[in-house]
PDB file of C-alpha atoms in Angstrom:
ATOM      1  CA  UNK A   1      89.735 100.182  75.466  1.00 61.00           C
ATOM      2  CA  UNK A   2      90.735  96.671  73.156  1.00 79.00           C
ATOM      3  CA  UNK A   3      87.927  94.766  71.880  1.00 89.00           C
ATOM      4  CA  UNK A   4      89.609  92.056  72.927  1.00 88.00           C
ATOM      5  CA  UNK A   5      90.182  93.346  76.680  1.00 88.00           C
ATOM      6  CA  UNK A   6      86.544  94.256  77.438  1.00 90.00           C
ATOM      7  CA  UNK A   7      85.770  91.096  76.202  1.00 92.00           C
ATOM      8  CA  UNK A   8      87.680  88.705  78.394  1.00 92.00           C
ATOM      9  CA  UNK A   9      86.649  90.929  81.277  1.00 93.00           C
ATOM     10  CA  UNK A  10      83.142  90.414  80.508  1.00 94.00           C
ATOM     11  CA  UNK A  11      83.918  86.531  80.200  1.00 95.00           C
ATOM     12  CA  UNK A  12      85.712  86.892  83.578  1.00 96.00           C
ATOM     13  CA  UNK A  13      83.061  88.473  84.943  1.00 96.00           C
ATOM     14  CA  UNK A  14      80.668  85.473  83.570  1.00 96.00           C
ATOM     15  CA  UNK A  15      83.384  82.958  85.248  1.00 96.00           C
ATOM     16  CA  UNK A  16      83.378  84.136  88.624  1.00 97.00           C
ATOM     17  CA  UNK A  17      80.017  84.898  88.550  1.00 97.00           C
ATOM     18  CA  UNK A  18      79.050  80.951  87.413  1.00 97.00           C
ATOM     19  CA  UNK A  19      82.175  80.058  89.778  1.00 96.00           C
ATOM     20  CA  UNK A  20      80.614  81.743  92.712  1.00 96.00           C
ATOM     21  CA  UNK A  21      76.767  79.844  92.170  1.00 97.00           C
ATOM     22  CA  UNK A  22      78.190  76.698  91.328  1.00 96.00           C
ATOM     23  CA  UNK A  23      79.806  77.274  94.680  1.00 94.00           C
ATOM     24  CA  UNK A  24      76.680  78.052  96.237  1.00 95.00           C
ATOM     25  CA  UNK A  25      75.100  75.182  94.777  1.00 94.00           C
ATOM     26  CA  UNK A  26      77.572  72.688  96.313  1.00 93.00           C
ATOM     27  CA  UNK A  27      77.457  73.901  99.522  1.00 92.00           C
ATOM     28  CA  UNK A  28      73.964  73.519  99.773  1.00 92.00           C
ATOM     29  CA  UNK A  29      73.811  69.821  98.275  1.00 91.00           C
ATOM     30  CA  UNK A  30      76.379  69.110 101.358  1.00 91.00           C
ATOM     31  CA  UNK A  31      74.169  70.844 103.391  1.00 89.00           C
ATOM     32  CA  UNK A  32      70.977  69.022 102.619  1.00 90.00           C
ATOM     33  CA  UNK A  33      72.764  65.661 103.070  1.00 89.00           C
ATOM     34  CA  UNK A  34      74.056  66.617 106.588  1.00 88.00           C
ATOM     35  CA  UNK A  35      77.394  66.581 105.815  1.00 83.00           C
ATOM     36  CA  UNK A  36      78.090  70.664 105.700  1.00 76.00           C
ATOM     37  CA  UNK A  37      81.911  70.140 105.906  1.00 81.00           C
ATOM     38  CA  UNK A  38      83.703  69.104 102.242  1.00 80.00           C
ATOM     39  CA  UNK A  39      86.393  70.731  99.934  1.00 87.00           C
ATOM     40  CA  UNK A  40      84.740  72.334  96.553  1.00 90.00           C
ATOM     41  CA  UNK A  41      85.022  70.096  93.601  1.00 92.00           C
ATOM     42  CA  UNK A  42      88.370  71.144  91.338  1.00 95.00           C
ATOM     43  CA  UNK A  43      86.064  72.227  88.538  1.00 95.00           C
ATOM     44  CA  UNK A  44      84.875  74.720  90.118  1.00 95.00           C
ATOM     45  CA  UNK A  45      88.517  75.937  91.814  1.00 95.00           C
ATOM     46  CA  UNK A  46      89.590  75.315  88.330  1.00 96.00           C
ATOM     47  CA  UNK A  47      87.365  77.643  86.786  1.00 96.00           C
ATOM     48  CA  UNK A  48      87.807  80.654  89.631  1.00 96.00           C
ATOM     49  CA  UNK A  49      91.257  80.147  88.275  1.00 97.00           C
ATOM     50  CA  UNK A  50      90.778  80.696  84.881  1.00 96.00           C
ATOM     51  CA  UNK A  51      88.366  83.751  85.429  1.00 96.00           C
ATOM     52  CA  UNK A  52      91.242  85.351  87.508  1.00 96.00           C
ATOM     53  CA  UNK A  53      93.861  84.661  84.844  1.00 95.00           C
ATOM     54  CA  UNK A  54      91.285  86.022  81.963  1.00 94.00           C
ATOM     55  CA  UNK A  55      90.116  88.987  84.654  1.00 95.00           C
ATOM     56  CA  UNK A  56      94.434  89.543  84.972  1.00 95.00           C
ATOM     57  CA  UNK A  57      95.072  89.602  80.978  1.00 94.00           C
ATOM     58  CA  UNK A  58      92.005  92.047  79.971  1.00 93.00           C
ATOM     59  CA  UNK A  59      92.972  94.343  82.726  1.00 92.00           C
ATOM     60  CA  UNK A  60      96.761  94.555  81.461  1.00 91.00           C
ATOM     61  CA  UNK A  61      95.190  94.817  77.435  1.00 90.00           C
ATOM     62  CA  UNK A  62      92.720  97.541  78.647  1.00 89.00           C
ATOM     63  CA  UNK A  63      95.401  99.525  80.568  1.00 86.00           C
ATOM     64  CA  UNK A  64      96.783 102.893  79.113  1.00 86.00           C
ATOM     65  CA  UNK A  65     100.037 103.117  78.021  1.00 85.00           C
ATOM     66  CA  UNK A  66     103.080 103.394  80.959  1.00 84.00           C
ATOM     67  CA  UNK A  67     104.378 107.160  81.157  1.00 84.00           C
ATOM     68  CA  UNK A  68     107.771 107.915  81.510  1.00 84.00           C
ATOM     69  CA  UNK A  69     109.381 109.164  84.882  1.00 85.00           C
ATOM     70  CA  UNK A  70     112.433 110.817  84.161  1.00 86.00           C
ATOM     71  CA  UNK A  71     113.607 113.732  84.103  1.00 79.00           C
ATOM     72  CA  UNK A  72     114.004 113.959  80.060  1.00 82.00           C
ATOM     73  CA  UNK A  73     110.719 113.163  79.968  1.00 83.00           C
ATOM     74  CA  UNK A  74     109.206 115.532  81.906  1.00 78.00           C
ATOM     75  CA  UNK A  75     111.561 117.597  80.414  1.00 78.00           C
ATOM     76  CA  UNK A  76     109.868 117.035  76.855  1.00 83.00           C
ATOM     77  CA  UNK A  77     106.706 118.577  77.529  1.00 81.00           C
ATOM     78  CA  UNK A  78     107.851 121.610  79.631  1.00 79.00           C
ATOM     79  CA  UNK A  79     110.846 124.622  78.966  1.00 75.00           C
ATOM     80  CA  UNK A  80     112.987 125.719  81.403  1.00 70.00           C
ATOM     81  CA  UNK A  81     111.562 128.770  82.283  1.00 71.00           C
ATOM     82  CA  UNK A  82     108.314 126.722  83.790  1.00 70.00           C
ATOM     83  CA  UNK A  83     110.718 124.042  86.005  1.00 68.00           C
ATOM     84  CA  UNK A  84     113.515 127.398  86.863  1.00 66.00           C
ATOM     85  CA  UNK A  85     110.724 129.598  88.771  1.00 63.00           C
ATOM     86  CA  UNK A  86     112.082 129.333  91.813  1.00 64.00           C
ATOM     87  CA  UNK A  87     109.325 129.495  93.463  1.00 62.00           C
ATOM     88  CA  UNK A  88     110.380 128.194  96.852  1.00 63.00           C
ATOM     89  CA  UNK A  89     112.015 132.109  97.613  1.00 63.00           C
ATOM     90  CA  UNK A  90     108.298 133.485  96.993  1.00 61.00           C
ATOM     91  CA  UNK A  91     106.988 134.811 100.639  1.00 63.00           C
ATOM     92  CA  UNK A  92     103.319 134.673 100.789  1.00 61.00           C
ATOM     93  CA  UNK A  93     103.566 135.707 104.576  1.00 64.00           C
ATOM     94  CA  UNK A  94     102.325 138.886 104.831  1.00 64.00           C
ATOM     95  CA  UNK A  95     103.469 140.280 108.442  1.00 61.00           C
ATOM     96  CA  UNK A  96     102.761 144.120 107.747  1.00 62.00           C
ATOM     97  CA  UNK A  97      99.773 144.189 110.156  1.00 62.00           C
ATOM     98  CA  UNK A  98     102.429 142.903 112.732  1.00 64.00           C
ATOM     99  CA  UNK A  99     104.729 145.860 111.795  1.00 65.00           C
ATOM    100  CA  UNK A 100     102.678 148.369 111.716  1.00 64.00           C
ATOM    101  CA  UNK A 101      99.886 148.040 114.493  1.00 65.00           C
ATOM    102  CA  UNK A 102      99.297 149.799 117.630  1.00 67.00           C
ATOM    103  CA  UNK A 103     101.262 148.345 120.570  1.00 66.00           C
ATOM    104  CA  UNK A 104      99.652 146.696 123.316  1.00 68.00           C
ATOM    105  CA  UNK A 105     100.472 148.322 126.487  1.00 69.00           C
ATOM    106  CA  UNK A 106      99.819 146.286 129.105  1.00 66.00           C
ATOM    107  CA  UNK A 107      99.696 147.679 133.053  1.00 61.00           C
TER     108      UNK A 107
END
């Protein structure tokens, strides 16, 4: 983990957080004065804006690095003898109990 990616998470965290009460905050001034219906003010939409783009980049900085998905790369940290098993002919049915019961005899 970056220094720099756990700290704009933290300060996206801190956004949404103030984001979210300023939020709360307006809707209850509207509220009180009777008129509950109103857009939010663009600072605040602003700023739940900017936490999601800081939230977006310290997620991507604090993400491991992409693994390959080819076949050479797979390749690279097995041999052959672990991929050429074949273990799709292996039988794990065991039907001897079938073969070698007593019949049923039914009348």
């Amino acid at each position: 983990m970056t220094m720099l990616g756990a700290t704009l998470l933290c300060l996206a965290t801190v956004a949404v957080f103030h984001a979210a009460f300023s939020t709360y905050e307006h809707l209850s001034h509207l509220k009180a004065m009777g008129r509950p219906e109103g857009s939010l003010p663009i600072d605040v939409i602003l700023e739940a804006f900017f936490a999601l783009v800081l939230g977006i980049l310290g997620a991507s900085l604090n993400s491991p690095t992409l693994k390959g998905i080819t076949w050479a790369s797979e390749m690279r940290k097995r041999s052959i003898d672990d991929m050429d098993s074949r273990l799709s002919f292996a039988s794990f049915v065991n039907r001897g109990k079938n073969l070698f019961s007593d019949p049923v005899i039914r009348k």
